Coordinates of C-alpha atoms in Angstrom, one line a residue:
Chain A
X1 CA 10.1 13.1 -9.8
X2 CA 8.1 10.5 -7.9
X3 CA 9.4 6.9 -8.1
X4 CA 6.1 5.6 -9.3
X5 CA 3.7 8.0 -11.1
X6 CA 0.1 7.5 -12.0
X7 CA -2.7 9.7 -13.3
X8 CA -5.0 10.1 -10.3
X9 CA -8.1 10.3 -12.4
X10 CA -10.9 9.9 -11.8
X11 CA -11.7 7.8 -14.9
X12 CA -15.5 7.8 -15.3
X13 CA -16.6 5.0 -17.7
X14 CA -19.9 3.3 -18.5
X15 CA -20.5 -0.3 -17.7
X16 CA -19.1 -2.6 -20.4
X17 CA -16.4 -0.2 -21.4
X18 CA -12.7 -1.0 -21.7
X19 CA -10.4 1.2 -19.7
X20 CA -6.6 1.3 -19.5
X21 CA -4.3 2.8 -16.9
X22 CA -0.7 3.5 -17.3
X23 CA 2.0 3.9 -14.7
X24 CA 5.6 5.0 -15.0
X25 CA 8.5 4.2 -12.7
X26 CA 11.9 5.9 -12.4
X27 CA 14.3 3.2 -11.3
X28 CA 15.4 1.1 -14.2
X29 CA 16.7 -1.5 -11.8
X30 CA 13.2 -2.4 -10.5
X31 CA 12.5 -6.1 -10.6
X32 CA 9.0 -6.7 -9.5
X33 CA 5.7 -5.1 -10.5
X34 CA 2.2 -5.4 -9.2
X35 CA -1.3 -3.9 -9.4
X36 CA -3.2 -3.5 -6.2
X37 CA -6.9 -2.5 -5.8
X38 CA -8.1 -0.3 -2.9
X39 CA -11.8 0.1 -2.2
X40 CA -13.0 3.2 -0.4
X41 CA -12.1 3.1 3.3
X42 CA -10.5 -0.4 2.9
X43 CA -7.0 -1.7 2.8
X44 CA -5.1 -2.3 -0.5
X45 CA -5.4 -5.8 -1.9
X46 CA -3.3 -7.5 -4.5
X47 CA -5.0 -7.6 -7.9
X48 CA -2.3 -9.2 -10.0
X49 CA 1.5 -9.4 -10.5
X50 CA 2.9 -8.1 -13.7
X51 CA 5.3 -10.2 -15.7
X52 CA 7.7 -9.3 -18.5
X53 CA 5.7 -11.3 -21.0
X54 CA 2.4 -9.8 -19.9
X55 CA -0.3 -11.6 -18.2
X56 CA -4.1 -11.9 -18.1
X57 CA -6.5 -12.8 -15.4
X58 CA -10.1 -12.9 -16.7
X59 CA -11.1 -9.4 -17.7
X60 CA -7.8 -7.9 -16.5
X61 CA -4.6 -7.7 -18.6
X62 CA -1.3 -6.3 -17.3
X63 CA 1.7 -5.5 -19.4
X64 CA 5.2 -4.3 -18.6
X65 CA 7.5 -2.3 -20.9
X66 CA 10.9 -2.2 -19.4
X67 CA 12.5 -0.1 -22.1
X68 CA 10.0 2.7 -21.5
X69 CA 9.6 1.9 -17.8
X70 CA 5.9 1.8 -17.8
X71 CA 3.2 -0.7 -16.7
X72 CA -0.3 -0.9 -17.9
X73 CA -3.6 -2.4 -16.7
X74 CA -6.4 -3.0 -19.1
X75 CA -9.9 -3.8 -17.8
X76 CA -12.4 -5.1 -20.3
X77 CA -16.2 -5.2 -20.0
X78 CA -16.1 -3.0 -16.9
X79 CA -18.4 -3.8 -14.0
X80 CA -19.9 -1.5 -11.4
X81 CA -17.9 -3.5 -8.9
X82 CA -14.6 -2.5 -10.6
X83 CA -15.0 1.0 -9.1
X84 CA -12.0 1.5 -6.9
X85 CA -8.6 3.0 -6.8
X86 CA -5.9 1.0 -8.6
X87 CA -2.4 1.2 -7.2
X88 CA 0.7 0.6 -9.3
X89 CA 3.5 -1.0 -7.3
X90 CA 7.2 -1.4 -8.1
X91 CA 9.9 -3.2 -6.1
X92 CA 13.2 -4.9 -5.9
X93 CA 15.4 -1.9 -6.7
X94 CA 16.3 0.1 -3.7
X95 CA 18.6 -0.7 -0.8
X96 CA 15.8 -2.3 1.2
X97 CA 14.3 -3.9 -1.9
X98 CA 11.0 -2.6 -0.8
X99 CA 7.8 -2.1 -2.8
X100 CA 7.0 1.5 -3.7
X101 CA 3.4 2.4 -4.2
X102 CA 2.1 4.9 -6.7
X103 CA -0.6 7.3 -5.7
X104 CA -3.3 5.4 -7.4
X105 CA -5.8 5.9 -10.2
X106 CA -9.4 6.2 -9.3
X107 CA -12.0 4.4 -11.5
X108 CA -15.7 5.0 -11.4
X109 CA -17.9 2.7 -13.5
X110 CA -21.4 4.0 -14.0
X111 CA -24.6 2.2 -15.0
Chain B
X1 CA -5.4 -19.0 6.6
X2 CA -5.4 -16.0 8.9
X3 CA -4.4 -12.7 7.3
X4 CA -2.8 -9.7 8.8
X5 CA -4.7 -8.4 11.8
X6 CA -4.6 -5.0 13.5
X7 CA -6.0 -3.5 16.6
X8 CA -7.8 -1.4 17.6
X9 CA -9.8 -0.9 14.4
X10 CA -10.7 2.6 15.5
X11 CA -9.0 4.9 18.1
X12 CA -10.1 8.3 19.1
X13 CA -7.7 10.2 21.4
X14 CA -7.1 13.6 22.7
X15 CA -4.3 15.8 21.4
X16 CA -1.2 15.2 23.5
X17 CA -2.0 11.6 24.5
X18 CA 0.1 8.6 23.6
X19 CA -1.3 5.8 21.5
X20 CA -0.2 2.3 20.7
X21 CA -1.3 0.4 17.6
X22 CA -0.8 -3.3 17.2
X23 CA -0.2 -5.5 14.1
X24 CA -0.1 -9.3 13.9
X25 CA 1.5 -10.4 10.6
X26 CA 0.8 -13.5 8.6
X27 CA 2.6 -16.4 10.2
X28 CA 5.9 -17.1 8.5
X29 CA 6.2 -13.6 7.0
X30 CA 9.6 -12.2 8.0
X31 CA 9.0 -8.7 6.7
X32 CA 6.5 -6.3 8.3
X33 CA 5.7 -2.7 7.2
X34 CA 3.8 0.2 8.6
X35 CA 2.2 2.8 6.4
X36 CA 0.1 5.9 7.0
X37 CA -2.8 7.0 4.7
X38 CA -4.4 10.3 5.2
X39 CA -7.9 10.8 3.9
X40 CA -7.9 10.9 0.1
X41 CA -4.1 10.5 -0.1
X42 CA -1.7 7.7 -1.1
X43 CA 0.3 5.4 1.1
X44 CA 3.1 7.0 3.1
X45 CA 5.8 4.5 4.2
X46 CA 6.8 4.7 7.9
X47 CA 9.0 1.8 8.9
X48 CA 9.8 -1.8 8.0
X49 CA 11.2 -4.8 9.9
X50 CA 13.0 -7.7 8.2
X51 CA 13.8 -10.7 10.5
X52 CA 16.3 -9.7 13.1
X53 CA 17.9 -6.9 11.1
X54 CA 17.8 -3.3 12.3
X55 CA 14.5 -1.7 11.1
X56 CA 14.5 0.9 8.4
X57 CA 13.0 3.9 10.1
X58 CA 13.6 6.3 7.3
X59 CA 9.9 7.1 6.8
X60 CA 9.1 8.0 10.4
X61 CA 7.9 11.6 10.3
X62 CA 9.2 12.7 13.7
X63 CA 10.7 11.4 16.9
X64 CA 7.3 11.1 18.3
X65 CA 6.8 7.9 16.2
X66 CA 8.5 4.7 17.2
X67 CA 7.9 1.0 16.5
X68 CA 9.0 -2.3 17.8
X69 CA 8.7 -5.9 16.7
X70 CA 9.3 -9.0 18.8
X71 CA 11.2 -11.5 16.6
X72 CA 9.1 -12.2 13.6
X73 CA 5.7 -11.7 15.2
X74 CA 3.7 -8.9 16.6
X75 CA 4.7 -5.2 16.0
X76 CA 3.5 -2.1 17.9
X77 CA 3.6 1.4 16.5
X78 CA 3.6 4.1 19.2
X79 CA 2.8 7.7 18.7
X80 CA 3.7 10.0 21.6
X81 CA 2.1 13.3 22.3
X82 CA -0.4 12.9 19.4
X83 CA -1.2 15.9 17.2
X84 CA -4.2 16.5 15.0
X85 CA -2.1 16.0 11.9
X86 CA -1.5 12.4 13.1
X87 CA -5.1 11.6 12.2
X88 CA -5.0 9.0 9.5
X89 CA -5.5 5.2 8.8
X90 CA -2.4 3.3 9.9
X91 CA -1.9 0.2 7.8
X92 CA 0.3 -2.7 8.5
X93 CA 1.5 -5.2 5.8
X94 CA 3.6 -8.3 5.8
X95 CA 5.5 -10.3 3.2
X96 CA 7.7 -13.3 3.0
X97 CA 10.7 -11.0 2.9
X98 CA 11.7 -7.5 1.7
X99 CA 13.4 -8.6 -1.5
X100 CA 10.6 -6.9 -3.4
X101 CA 9.8 -10.2 -5.1
X102 CA 6.9 -11.0 -2.9
X103 CA 3.7 -9.1 -2.6
X104 CA 2.6 -7.4 0.6
X105 CA -0.6 -8.3 2.4
X106 CA -2.3 -5.6 4.3
X107 CA -4.3 -5.6 7.5
X108 CA -7.6 -3.7 7.7
X109 CA -5.9 -0.7 9.4
X110 CA -6.4 1.3 12.5
X111 CA -8.3 4.6 12.0
X112 CA -6.8 7.1 14.3
X113 CA -8.6 10.3 15.1
X114 CA -6.9 13.0 17.3
X115 CA -9.3 15.5 18.7

């Protein structure tokens, strides 16, 4: 089983739609959680951190469920510019306390 | 401020040649990571450095791969006797430390093509 699992997609949605991604992680000792965004042929960039209480940044809402070991990302009012691959990232649990990246979920927002 | 920089941005080399890739982390970041990303694939961890500690080389795919870092600054990733399967984007990232608390910031990558 992969340490961090995501549905690879693609998720094809129309502009203005609400879309949600889930991610599961295997190590219950994980301490930190992030969502990154990666555009085609570009490097990953931090989208937002994920806090236990849940957090929101504009149209983006991230939530963490420690009991079920999953993280979610909700995007409201999708824009064409939201088209990208979204990487779920978990860290702070292994010997090196490194971040572990999921394989990514691809989102395509269409006009 | 300045982000993570990598050079060269693109490298085309013949099979069997050695290549050296360079990464300049964000100033003050003690942790530095190298990843490989093949076309259409996820990130593959290669190696990380944390301060003056021995690097974690657990992700290096073969003994043809090695990396060095001078103190808490520049790092070089060397691939000897390149093979076609080494073709990928090599990404470097840095963070304040490896506690997992801090996010990683990525450079733009070096696109390596082995012909």
